[in-house]
Tab-separated table of C-alpha atoms in Angstrom:
chain	number	residue	atom	x	y	z
L	1	MET	CA	-0.335	-0.125	-0.045
L	2	GLY	CA	0.912	3.597	-0.613
L	3	THR	CA	0.217	7.098	-0.140
L	4	MET	CA	-2.062	8.844	-3.001
L	5	HIS	CA	-1.288	12.592	-3.754
L	6	HIS	CA	-1.783	13.731	-6.632
L	7	HIS	CA	0.322	16.643	-8.376
L	8	ALA	CA	-0.592	18.696	-11.510
L	9	ILE	CA	0.232	22.348	-12.907
L	10	ILE	CA	-1.872	24.860	-15.720
L	11	VAL	CA	-0.095	26.480	-17.771
L	12	THR	CA	-1.638	29.560	-19.692
L	13	SER	CA	-0.198	32.156	-22.123
L	14	TRP	CA	-1.403	35.037	-24.356
L	15	ASP	CA	2.119	34.713	-26.142
L	16	LYS	CA	2.466	31.515	-28.904
L	17	GLY	CA	6.124	31.626	-28.338
L	18	ALA	CA	6.197	31.262	-24.651
L	19	ILE	CA	3.690	28.954	-24.826
L	20	ASP	CA	5.011	26.834	-27.199
L	21	GLU	CA	8.238	26.668	-25.602
L	22	ALA	CA	6.667	25.725	-21.916
L	23	HIS	CA	4.513	23.111	-23.479
L	24	ALA	CA	7.918	21.603	-25.226
L	25	LYS	CA	9.866	22.255	-21.803
L	26	ALA	CA	7.554	20.685	-19.852
L	27	ALA	CA	7.114	17.489	-22.379
L	28	ASP	CA	10.931	17.667	-22.285
L	29	LEU	CA	11.051	17.127	-18.535
L	30	MET	CA	7.966	14.738	-18.155
L	31	GLU	CA	5.229	12.285	-18.890
L	32	HIS	CA	1.751	12.937	-18.733
L	33	VAL	CA	1.752	16.649	-20.733
L	34	SER	CA	-1.638	17.799	-22.654
L	35	GLY	CA	-1.671	19.231	-25.564
L	36	ILE	CA	-2.112	23.130	-26.132
L	37	VAL	CA	-5.473	24.276	-26.118
L	38	PRO	CA	-7.035	27.662	-27.330
L	39	GLY	CA	-8.707	29.476	-25.584
L	40	VAL	CA	-11.820	31.386	-26.882
L	41	VAL	CA	-11.046	34.858	-26.791
L	42	ASN	CA	-7.853	36.880	-26.315
L	43	GLY	CA	-5.390	34.578	-27.564
L	44	GLN	CA	-5.173	33.030	-24.441
L	45	ALA	CA	-3.789	28.921	-24.648
L	46	SER	CA	-3.197	26.286	-22.075
L	47	PHE	CA	-1.912	22.893	-21.317
L	48	ALA	CA	-1.733	20.875	-18.277
L	49	VAL	CA	1.291	18.581	-16.914
L	50	LEU	CA	-0.969	16.181	-15.056
L	51	PRO	CA	-0.788	13.479	-12.279
L	52	ASP	CA	1.814	10.925	-12.661
L	53	GLY	CA	-0.052	8.219	-10.891
L	54	SER	CA	2.586	7.325	-8.193
L	55	LYS	CA	2.319	6.576	-4.754
L	56	GLU	CA	4.411	9.403	-2.750
L	57	TRP	CA	7.971	8.203	-1.758
L	58	TRP	CA	8.081	5.815	-4.400
L	59	ASP	CA	10.902	6.298	-7.010
L	60	THR	CA	8.535	7.382	-9.684
L	61	SER	CA	6.823	9.912	-7.698
L	62	ASP	CA	10.326	11.374	-6.448
L	63	LYS	CA	11.207	11.950	-9.974
L	64	ALA	CA	8.555	13.500	-10.989
L	65	ASP	CA	8.167	15.792	-8.647
L	66	GLU	CA	11.932	16.867	-9.275
L	67	ALA	CA	11.147	17.516	-12.477
L	68	ARG	CA	7.666	19.256	-11.407
L	69	ALA	CA	10.233	21.618	-9.109
L	70	GLN	CA	12.673	22.139	-12.251
L	71	PHE	CA	10.033	23.182	-14.503
L	72	ILE	CA	8.394	25.781	-12.212
L	73	GLU	CA	11.876	27.463	-11.052
L	74	TRP	CA	12.157	27.463	-15.203
L	75	MET	CA	8.607	29.222	-15.712
L	76	GLY	CA	10.041	32.019	-13.249
L	77	SER	CA	12.889	32.672	-15.337
L	78	ARG	CA	10.326	33.635	-18.616
L	79	LYS	CA	7.850	35.851	-19.331
L	80	TYR	CA	4.431	35.933	-20.229
L	81	LEU	CA	3.552	32.493	-17.836
L	82	ASP	CA	0.949	32.134	-15.710
L	83	TYR	CA	0.637	28.984	-13.593
L	84	ALA	CA	-1.169	27.008	-10.995
L	85	ALA	CA	0.590	24.034	-9.496
L	86	VAL	CA	-1.760	22.168	-6.952
L	87	SER	CA	-1.643	18.840	-5.171
L	88	PHE	CA	-4.677	17.027	-3.700
L	89	GLY	CA	-5.105	13.488	-2.166
L	90	GLU	CA	-4.148	11.799	1.316
L	91	LEU	CA	-2.171	14.577	2.208
L	92	SER	CA	-4.225	17.338	2.154
L	93	ALA	CA	-4.118	19.802	-0.367
L	94	THR	CA	-1.806	22.541	-1.678
L	95	PHE	CA	-1.850	25.371	-4.098
L	96	GLU	CA	0.672	27.851	-5.992
L	97	THR	CA	0.743	30.290	-8.511
L	98	ASN	CA	2.631	33.128	-9.723
L	99	CYS	CA	-0.043	35.183	-10.381
L	100	ASN	CA	-1.011	38.054	-8.115
L	101	PRO	CA	-3.587	37.706	-6.383
L	102	ILE	CA	-6.815	40.235	-6.809
L	103	PRO	CA	-7.542	42.407	-3.881
L	104	THR	CA	-10.930	42.641	-2.571
L	105	PRO	CA	-12.697	45.447	-1.615
């Protein structure tokens, strides 16, 4: 038995070059990367890095954790990319983003 905890990243950009580069980097680092899906308006496009399905602390999970961290760090040095990284499952839930929250009145 093991602990199931899922990790995913959603990446969005209006800049075709930025989203294409991010998608290529994600696919180079990880499996389970969706295709790029165009938005309905404003030239936005998105893709997702989906959960690997491995149980926490297994070798496959540890390698995927490292790859996701490397990808998020890489995105931090790029412009025009917004992302949300989530985890959920038996170990509670987390949310991380590079977007600035909108203040509430």
